[in-house]
Short mmCIF file of C-alpha atoms and ligand atoms in Angstrom, two decimals:
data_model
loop_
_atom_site.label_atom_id
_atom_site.label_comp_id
_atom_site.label_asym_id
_atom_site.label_seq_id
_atom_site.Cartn_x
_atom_site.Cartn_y
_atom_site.Cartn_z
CA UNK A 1 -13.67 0.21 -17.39
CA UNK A 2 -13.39 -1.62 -20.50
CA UNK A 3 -11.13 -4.65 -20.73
CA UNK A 4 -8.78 -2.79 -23.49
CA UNK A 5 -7.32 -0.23 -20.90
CA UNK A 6 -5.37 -2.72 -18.65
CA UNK A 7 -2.87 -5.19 -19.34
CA UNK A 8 -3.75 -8.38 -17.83
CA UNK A 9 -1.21 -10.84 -15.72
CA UNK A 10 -3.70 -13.88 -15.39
CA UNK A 11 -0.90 -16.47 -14.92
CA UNK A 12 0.14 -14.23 -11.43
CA UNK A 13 -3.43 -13.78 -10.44
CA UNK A 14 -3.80 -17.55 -10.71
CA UNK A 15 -0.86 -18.65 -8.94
CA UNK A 16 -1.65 -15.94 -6.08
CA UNK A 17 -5.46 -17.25 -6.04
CA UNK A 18 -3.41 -20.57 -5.42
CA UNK A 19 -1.47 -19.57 -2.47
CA UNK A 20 -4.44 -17.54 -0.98
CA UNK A 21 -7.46 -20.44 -1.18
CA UNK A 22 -5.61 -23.13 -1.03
CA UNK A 23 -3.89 -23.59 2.56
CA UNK A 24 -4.31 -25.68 5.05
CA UNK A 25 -5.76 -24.28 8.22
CA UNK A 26 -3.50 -23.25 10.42
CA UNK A 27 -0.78 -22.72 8.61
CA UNK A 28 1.09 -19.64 8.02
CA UNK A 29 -0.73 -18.35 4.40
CA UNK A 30 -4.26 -18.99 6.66
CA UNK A 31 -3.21 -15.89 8.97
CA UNK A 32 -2.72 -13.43 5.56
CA UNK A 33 -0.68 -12.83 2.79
CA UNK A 34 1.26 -9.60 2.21
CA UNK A 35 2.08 -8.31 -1.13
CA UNK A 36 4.24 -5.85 -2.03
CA UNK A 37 5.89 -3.60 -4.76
CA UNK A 38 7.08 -0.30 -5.05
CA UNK A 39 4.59 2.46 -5.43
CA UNK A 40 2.31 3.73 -8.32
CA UNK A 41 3.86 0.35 -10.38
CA UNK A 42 0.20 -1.39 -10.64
CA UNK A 43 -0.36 -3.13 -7.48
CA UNK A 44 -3.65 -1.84 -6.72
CA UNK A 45 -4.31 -2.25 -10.56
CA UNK A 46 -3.78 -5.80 -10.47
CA UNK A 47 -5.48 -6.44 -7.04
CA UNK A 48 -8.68 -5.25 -8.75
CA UNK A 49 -8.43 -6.29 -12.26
CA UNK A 50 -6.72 -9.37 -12.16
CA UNK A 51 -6.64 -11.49 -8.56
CA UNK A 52 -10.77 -10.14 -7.31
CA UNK A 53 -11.90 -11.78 -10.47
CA UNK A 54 -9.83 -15.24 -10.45
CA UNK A 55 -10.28 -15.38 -7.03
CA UNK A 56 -13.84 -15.38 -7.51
CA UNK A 57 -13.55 -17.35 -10.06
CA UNK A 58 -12.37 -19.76 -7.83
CA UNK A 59 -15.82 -19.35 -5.83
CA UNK A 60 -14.67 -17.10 -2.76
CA UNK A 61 -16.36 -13.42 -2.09
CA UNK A 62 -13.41 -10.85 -2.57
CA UNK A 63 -13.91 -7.78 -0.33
CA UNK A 64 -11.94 -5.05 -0.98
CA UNK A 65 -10.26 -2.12 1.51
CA UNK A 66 -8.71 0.58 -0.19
CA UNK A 67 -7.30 2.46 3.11
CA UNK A 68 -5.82 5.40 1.01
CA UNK A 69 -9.14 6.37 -0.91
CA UNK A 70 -9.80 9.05 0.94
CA UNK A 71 -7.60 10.53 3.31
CA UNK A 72 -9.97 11.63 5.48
CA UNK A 73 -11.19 8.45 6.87
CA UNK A 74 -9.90 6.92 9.83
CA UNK A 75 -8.56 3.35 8.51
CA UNK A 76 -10.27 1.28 10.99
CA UNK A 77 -13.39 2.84 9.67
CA UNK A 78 -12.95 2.15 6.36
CA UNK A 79 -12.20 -1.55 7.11
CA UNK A 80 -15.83 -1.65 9.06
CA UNK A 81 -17.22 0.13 6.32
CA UNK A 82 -16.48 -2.65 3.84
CA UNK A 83 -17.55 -5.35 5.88
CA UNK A 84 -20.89 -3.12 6.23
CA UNK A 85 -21.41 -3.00 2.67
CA UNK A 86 -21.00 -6.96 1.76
CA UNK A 87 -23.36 -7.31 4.11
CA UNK A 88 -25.77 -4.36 2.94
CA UNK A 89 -25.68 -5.72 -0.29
CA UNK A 90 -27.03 -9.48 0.29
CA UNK A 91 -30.78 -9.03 0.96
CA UNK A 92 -31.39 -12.29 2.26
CA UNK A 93 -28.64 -11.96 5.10
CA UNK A 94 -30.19 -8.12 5.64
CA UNK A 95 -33.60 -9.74 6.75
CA UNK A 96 -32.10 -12.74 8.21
CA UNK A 97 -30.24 -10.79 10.69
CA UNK A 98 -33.03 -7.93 10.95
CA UNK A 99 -34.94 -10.92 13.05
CA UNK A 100 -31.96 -12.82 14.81
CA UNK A 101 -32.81 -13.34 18.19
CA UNK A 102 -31.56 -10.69 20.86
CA UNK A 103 -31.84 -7.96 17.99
CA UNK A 104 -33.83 -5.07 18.15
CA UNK A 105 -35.99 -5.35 15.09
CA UNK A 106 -37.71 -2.70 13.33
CA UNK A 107 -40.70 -4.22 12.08
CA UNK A 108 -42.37 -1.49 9.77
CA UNK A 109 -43.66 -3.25 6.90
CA UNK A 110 -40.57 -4.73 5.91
CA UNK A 111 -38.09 -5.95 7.97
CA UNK A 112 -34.84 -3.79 7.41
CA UNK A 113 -31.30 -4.57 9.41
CA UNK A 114 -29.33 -1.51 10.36
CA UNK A 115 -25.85 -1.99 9.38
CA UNK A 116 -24.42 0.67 11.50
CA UNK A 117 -25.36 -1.75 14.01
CA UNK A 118 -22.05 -3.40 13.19
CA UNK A 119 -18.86 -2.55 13.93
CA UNK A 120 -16.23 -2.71 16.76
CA UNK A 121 -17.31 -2.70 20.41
CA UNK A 122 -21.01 -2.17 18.36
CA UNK A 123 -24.11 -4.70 18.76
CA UNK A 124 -22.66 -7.02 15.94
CA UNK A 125 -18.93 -7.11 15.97
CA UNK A 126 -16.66 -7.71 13.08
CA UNK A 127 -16.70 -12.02 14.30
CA UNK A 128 -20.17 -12.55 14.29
CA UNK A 129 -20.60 -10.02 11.35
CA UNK A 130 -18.00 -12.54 9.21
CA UNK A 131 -20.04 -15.49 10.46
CA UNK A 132 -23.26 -14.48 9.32
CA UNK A 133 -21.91 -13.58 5.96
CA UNK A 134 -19.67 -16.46 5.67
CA UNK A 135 -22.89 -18.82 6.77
CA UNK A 136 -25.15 -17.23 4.31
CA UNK A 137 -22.71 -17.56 1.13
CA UNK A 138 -21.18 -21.08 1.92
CA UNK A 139 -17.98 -19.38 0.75
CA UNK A 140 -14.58 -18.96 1.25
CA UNK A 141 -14.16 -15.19 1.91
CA UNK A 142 -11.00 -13.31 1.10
CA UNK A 143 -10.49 -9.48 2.37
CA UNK A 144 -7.77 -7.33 0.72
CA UNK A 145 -7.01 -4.33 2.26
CA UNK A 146 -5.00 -2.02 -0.38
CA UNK A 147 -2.07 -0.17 1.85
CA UNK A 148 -2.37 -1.86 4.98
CA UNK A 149 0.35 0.02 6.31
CA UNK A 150 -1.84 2.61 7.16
CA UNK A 151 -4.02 0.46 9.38
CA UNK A 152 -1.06 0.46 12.51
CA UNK A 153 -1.06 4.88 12.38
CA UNK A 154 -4.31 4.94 14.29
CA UNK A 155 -5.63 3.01 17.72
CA UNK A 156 -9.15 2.45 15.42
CA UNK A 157 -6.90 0.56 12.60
CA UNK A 158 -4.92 -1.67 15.48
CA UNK A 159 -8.23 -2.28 17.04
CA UNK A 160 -9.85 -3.56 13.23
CA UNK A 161 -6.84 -5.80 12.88
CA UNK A 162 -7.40 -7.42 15.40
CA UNK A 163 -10.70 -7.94 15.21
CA UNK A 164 -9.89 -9.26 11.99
CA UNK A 165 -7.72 -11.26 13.92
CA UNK A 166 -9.93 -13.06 16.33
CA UNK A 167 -12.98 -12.92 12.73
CA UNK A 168 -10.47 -14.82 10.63
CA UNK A 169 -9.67 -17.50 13.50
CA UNK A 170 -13.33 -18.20 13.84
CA UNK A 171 -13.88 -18.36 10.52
CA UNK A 172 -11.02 -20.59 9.55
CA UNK A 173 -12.52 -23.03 12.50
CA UNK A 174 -14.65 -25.94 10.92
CA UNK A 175 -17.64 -24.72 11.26
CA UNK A 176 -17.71 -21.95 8.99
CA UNK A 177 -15.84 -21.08 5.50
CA UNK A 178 -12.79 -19.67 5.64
CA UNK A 179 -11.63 -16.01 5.71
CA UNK A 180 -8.25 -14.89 4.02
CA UNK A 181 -6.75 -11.54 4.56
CA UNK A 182 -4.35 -10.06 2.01
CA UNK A 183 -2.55 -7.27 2.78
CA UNK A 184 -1.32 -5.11 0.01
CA UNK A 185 1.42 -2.05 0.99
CA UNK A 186 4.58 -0.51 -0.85
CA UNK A 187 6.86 -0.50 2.02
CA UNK A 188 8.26 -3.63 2.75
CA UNK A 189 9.69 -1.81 6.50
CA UNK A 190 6.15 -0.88 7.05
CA UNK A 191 4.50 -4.14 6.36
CA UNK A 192 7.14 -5.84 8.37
CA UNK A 193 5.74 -3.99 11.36
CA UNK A 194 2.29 -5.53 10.88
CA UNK A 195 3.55 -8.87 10.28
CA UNK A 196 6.80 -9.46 12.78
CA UNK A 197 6.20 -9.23 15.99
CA UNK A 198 4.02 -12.11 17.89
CA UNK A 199 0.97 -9.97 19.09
CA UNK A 200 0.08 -8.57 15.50
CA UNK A 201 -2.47 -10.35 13.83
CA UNK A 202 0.00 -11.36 10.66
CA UNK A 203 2.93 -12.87 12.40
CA UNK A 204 4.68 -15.25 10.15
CA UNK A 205 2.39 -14.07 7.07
CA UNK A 206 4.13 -14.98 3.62
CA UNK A 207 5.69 -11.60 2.10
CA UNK A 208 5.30 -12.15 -1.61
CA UNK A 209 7.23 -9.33 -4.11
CA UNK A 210 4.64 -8.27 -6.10
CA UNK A 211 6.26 -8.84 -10.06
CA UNK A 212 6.79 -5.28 -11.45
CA UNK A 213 5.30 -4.90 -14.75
CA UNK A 214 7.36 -6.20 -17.54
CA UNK A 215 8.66 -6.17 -21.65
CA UNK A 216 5.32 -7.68 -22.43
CA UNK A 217 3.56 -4.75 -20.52
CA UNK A 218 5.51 -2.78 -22.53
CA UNK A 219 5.04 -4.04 -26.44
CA UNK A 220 0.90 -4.10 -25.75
CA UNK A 221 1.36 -0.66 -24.14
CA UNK A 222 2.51 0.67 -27.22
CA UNK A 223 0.56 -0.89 -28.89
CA UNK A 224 -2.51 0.79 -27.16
CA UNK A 225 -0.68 4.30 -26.87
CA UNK A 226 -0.73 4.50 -30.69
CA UNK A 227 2.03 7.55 -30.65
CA UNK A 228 2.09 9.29 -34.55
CA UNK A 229 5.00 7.93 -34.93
CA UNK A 230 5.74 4.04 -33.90
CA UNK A 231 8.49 3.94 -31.11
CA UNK A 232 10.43 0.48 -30.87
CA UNK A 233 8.76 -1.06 -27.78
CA UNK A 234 12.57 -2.28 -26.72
CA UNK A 235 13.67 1.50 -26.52
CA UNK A 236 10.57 2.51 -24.69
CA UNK A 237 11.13 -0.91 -22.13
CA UNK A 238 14.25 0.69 -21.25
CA UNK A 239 13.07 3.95 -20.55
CA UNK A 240 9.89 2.37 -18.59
CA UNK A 241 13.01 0.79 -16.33
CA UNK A 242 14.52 4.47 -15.71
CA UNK A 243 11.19 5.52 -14.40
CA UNK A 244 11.21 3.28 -11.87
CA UNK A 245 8.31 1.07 -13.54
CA UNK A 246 5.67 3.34 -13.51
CA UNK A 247 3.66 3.70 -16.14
CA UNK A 248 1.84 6.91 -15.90
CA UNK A 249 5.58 8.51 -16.34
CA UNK A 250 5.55 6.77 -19.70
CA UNK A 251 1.79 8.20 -20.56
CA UNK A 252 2.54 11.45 -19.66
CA UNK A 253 5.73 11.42 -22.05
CA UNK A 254 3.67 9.91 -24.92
CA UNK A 255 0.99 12.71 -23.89
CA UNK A 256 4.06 15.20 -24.40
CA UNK A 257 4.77 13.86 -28.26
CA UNK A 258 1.41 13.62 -29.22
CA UNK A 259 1.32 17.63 -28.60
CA UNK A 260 4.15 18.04 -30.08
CA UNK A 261 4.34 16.06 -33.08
CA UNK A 262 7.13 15.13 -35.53
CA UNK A 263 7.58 12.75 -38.55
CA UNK A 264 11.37 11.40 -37.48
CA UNK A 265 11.52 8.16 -35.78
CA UNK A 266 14.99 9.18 -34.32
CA UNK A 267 13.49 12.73 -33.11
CA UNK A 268 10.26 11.18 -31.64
CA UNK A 269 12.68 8.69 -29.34
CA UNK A 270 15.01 11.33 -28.43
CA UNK A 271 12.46 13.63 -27.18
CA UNK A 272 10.59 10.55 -25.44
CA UNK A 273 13.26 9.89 -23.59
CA UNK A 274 14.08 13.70 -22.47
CA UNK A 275 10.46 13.77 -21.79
CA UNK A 276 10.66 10.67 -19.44
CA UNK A 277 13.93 11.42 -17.71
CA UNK A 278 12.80 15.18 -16.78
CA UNK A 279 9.66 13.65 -15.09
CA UNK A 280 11.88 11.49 -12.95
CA UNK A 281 14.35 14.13 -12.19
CA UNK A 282 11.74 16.46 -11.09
CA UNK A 283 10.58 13.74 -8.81
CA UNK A 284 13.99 13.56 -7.18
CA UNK A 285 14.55 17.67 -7.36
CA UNK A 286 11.73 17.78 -5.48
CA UNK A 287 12.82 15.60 -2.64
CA UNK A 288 16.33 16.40 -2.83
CA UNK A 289 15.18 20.16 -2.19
CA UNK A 290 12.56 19.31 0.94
CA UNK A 291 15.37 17.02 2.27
CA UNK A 292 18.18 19.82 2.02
CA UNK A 293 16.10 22.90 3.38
CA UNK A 294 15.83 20.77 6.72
CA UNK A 295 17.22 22.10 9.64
CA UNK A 296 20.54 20.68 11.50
CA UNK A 297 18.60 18.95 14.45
CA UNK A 298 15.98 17.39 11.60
CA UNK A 299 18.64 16.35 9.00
CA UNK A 300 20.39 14.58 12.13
CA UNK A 301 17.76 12.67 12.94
CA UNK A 302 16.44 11.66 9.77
CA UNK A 303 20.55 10.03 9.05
CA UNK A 304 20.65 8.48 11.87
CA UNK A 305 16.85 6.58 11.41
CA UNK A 306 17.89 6.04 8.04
CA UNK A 307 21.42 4.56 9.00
CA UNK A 308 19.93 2.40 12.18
CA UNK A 309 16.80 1.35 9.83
CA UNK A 310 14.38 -1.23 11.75
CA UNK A 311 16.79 -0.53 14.95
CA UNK A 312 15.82 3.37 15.37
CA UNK A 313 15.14 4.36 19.20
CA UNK A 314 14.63 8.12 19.13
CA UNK A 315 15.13 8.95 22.95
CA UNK A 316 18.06 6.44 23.49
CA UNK A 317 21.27 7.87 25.12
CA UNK A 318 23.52 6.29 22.28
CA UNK A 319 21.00 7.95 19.50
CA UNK A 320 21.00 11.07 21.06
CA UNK A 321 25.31 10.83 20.56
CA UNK A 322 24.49 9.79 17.04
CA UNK A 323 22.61 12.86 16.71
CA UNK A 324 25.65 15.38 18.21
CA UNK A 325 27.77 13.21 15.37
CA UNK A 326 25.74 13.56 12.31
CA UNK A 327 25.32 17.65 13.39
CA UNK A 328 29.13 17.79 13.28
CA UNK A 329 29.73 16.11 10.72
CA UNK A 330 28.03 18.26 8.64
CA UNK A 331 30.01 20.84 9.95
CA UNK A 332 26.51 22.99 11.11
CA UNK A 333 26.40 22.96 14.25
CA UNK A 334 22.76 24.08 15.90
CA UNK A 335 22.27 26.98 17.54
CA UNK A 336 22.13 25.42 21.47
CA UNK A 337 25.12 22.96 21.27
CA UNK A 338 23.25 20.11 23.20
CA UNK A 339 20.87 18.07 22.33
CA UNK A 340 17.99 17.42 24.23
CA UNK A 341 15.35 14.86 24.56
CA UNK A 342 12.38 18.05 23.53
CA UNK A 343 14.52 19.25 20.48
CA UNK A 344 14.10 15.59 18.86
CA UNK A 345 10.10 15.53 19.51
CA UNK A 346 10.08 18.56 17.60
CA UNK A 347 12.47 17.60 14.57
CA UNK A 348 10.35 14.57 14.34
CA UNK A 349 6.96 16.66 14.58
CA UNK A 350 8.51 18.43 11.94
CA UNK A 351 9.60 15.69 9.65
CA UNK A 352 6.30 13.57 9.96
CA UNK A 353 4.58 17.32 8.51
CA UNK A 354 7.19 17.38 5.73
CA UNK A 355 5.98 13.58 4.85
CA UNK A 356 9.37 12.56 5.38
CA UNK A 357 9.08 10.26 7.88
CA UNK A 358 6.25 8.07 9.08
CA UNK A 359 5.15 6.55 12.44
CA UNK A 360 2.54 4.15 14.02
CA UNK A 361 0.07 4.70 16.68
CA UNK A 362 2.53 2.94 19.07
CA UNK A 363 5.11 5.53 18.48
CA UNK A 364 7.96 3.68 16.31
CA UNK A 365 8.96 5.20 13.38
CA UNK A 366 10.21 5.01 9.80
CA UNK A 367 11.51 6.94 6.98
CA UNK A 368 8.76 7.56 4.55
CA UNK A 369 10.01 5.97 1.60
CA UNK A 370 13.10 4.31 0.54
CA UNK A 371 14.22 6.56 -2.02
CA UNK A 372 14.70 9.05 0.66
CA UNK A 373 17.31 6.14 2.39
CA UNK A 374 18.88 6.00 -1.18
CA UNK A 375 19.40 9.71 -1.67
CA UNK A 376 20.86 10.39 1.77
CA UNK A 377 23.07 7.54 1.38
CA UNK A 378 23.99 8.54 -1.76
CA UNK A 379 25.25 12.03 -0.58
CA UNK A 380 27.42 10.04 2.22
CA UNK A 381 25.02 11.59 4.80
CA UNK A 382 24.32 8.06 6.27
CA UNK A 383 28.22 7.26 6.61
CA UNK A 384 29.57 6.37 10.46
CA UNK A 385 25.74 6.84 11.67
CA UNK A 386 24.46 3.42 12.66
N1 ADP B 1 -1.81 -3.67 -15.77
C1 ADP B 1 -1.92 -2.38 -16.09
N2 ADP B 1 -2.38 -1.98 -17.28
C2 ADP B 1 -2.50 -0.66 -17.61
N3 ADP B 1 -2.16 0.33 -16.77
C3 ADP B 1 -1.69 0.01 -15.56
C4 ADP B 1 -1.54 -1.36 -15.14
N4 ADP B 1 -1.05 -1.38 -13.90
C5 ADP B 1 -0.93 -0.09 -13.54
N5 ADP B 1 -1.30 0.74 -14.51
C6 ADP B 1 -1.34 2.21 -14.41
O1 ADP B 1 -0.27 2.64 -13.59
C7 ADP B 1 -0.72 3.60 -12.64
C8 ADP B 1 -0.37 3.15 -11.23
O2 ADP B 1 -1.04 1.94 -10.94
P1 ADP B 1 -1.60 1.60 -9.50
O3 ADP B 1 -2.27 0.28 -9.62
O4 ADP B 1 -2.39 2.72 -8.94
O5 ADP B 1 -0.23 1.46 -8.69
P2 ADP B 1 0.03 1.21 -7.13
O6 ADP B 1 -1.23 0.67 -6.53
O7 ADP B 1 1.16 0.23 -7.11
O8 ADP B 1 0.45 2.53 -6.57
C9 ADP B 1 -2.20 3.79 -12.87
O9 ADP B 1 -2.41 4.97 -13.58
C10 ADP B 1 -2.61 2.59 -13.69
O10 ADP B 1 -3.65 2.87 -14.56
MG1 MG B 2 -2.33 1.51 -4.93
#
């Protein structure tokens, strides 16, 4: 896409290239950097406009994991898959390893390496798959994988970290060039997982807050939105605040005035703002309405994760009390008075379908987003829970 369609933060890329390339080995920034900001408010915007290009600007080879593109595809896959097509792209390296000893080469006129052949538990694993590239470009090479988060819900994506793991410790070893992992997610809870405890491949990772897009943002946006009718980039900063800093809310409002056009400055605002505020109240509506159409035994269980937070153990005895409170105090009690063990698989079978809640491969889980926290909390549902 053309330059003219994103707003640049060069002064962030530049201090992020900083604290990515520039650590000593071994310290904590070598193992990975996590960034984070709330969702849909530019993070994978400025991970591909902004930090690839100073970062290779400051002569590393960016790689880039998007583990949300498509749905469909198994994380750990995807991760493989990018490492697959670095290499695929660099000729040189192709032949090169098409005739490394112990490799079956297939010598028909030209010498052509199979990159399927790499891959975890595969001929070429992801070490000696980051060695070859990193000895063939004489570079620093930094991998950013865009919702990371998503890489601890399958056995695959464990298994890639931590063959990222044991790829980025070789690497960062003097005899090749360095390898940099940045982790990009929206849920700070979630990335926590990856990063806290001792066997994950991140612990003690820097968590850097990703800054949310600002008043600046905001004056060339308008600027580039060229609405019929100029709006006064302060009024529209505060609106872009109600939304939550998003700014495909604001879009589709200025979408919304440009079909329905008017020649009064004071009309134009008015109905930008009603415009804005309905998007973000249908958001919430929508939530609000999945959230109250659970049943007693799943609304029980979703208060009391969301009131224990990182300390949530579904099966334990003093949960499953917290449970028997939260149905009372609702006054709805459930159909079979007690409580079991089975009932809570199910209300969190259920919840995980209803995107409510989320959960890793190793079986701990979290509330989906925060907002959800904020919302129950705000009704008092989360009150004498924890
Ligand atoms: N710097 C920017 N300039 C212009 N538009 C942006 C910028 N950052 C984000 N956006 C727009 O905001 C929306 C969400 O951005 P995205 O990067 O996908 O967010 P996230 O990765 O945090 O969910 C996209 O439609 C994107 O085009
Ligand atoms: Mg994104």
């Amino acid at each position: 896409m053309s330059q003219k369609f994103f707003y640049h933060r060069r002064t962030l890329a530049a201090r992020l290239t900083k604290l990515i390339t520039q650590v000593a080995v071994g310290s904590a920034a070598a193992s990975g950097v996590f960034l984070t900001a709330p969702r849909r408010t530019g993070k994978s915007t400025f991970a591909r406009e902004d930090l690839r290009p100073a970062l290779e600007e400051a002569g590393a080879i960016v790689l880039y994991a998007d583990l949300w593109k498509d749905p469909t595809t198994e994380p750990g896959a995807v991760i493989v898959e990018t490492v697959r097509e670095a290499i695929g792209r660099d000729e040189k390296l192709m032949s090169r390893l098409a005739i490394a000893p112990g490799l079956e080469a297939v010598s028909v006129g030209r010498l052509k390496f199979n990159v399927n052949k790499i891959g975890i538990g595969k001929e070429i694993g992801l070490t000696k798959a980051f060695e070859a590239l990193s000895d063939e470009v004489k570079k620093l090479i930094v991998l950013i994988i865009d919702e990371t988060q998503q890489a601890i819900t399958t056995d695959e994506g464990v298994a890639a970290l931590f063959a990222l793991k044991a790829a980025r410790d070789e690497l960062n070893s003097s005899k090749h060039y360095g390898l940099r992992i940045v982790c990009i997610g929206s849920n700070q809870n979630k990335l926590a997982m990856l990063r806290n405890s001792s066997d994950e491949a991140f612990f003690g990772a820097p968590m850097v807050q990703l800054p949310l897009l600002d008043k600046d943002f905001v004056d060339w946006y308008c600027k580039w939105l060229d609405l019929p009718n100029n709006l006064d980039p302060s009024d529209v900063f505060q609106l872009f605040q109600e939304s939550g800093y998003r700014p495909e809310i604001i879009s589709a409002a200025a979408d919304g005035i440009r079909l329905d056009p008017t020649d009064d400055p004071k009309a134009i605002l008015v109905r930008f703002a009603e415009l804005v505020r309905a998007q973000v109240a249908a958001l919430n509506a929508n939530l609000k309405m999945v959230i109250h159409s659970l049943t007693p035994i799943q609304s029980a269980v979703i208060r009391v994760m969301g009131a224990k937070g990182e300390s949530f153990a579904p099966y334990e005895s003093s949960t499953m009390e917290l449970y028997a409170k939260a149905t009372e105090s609702t006054g709805v009690a459930p159909s079979e008075p007690i409580i079991e063990v089975e009932d809570v698989q199910l209300a969190l079978m259920a919840l995980l379908e209803k995107k409510l809640v989320w959960k890793t491969s190793r079986g701990v889980y979290t509330i989906e987003e925060q907002i959800v926290v904020d919302m129950l909390r705000d009704d008092g549902l989360l009150e004498s829970l924890a």
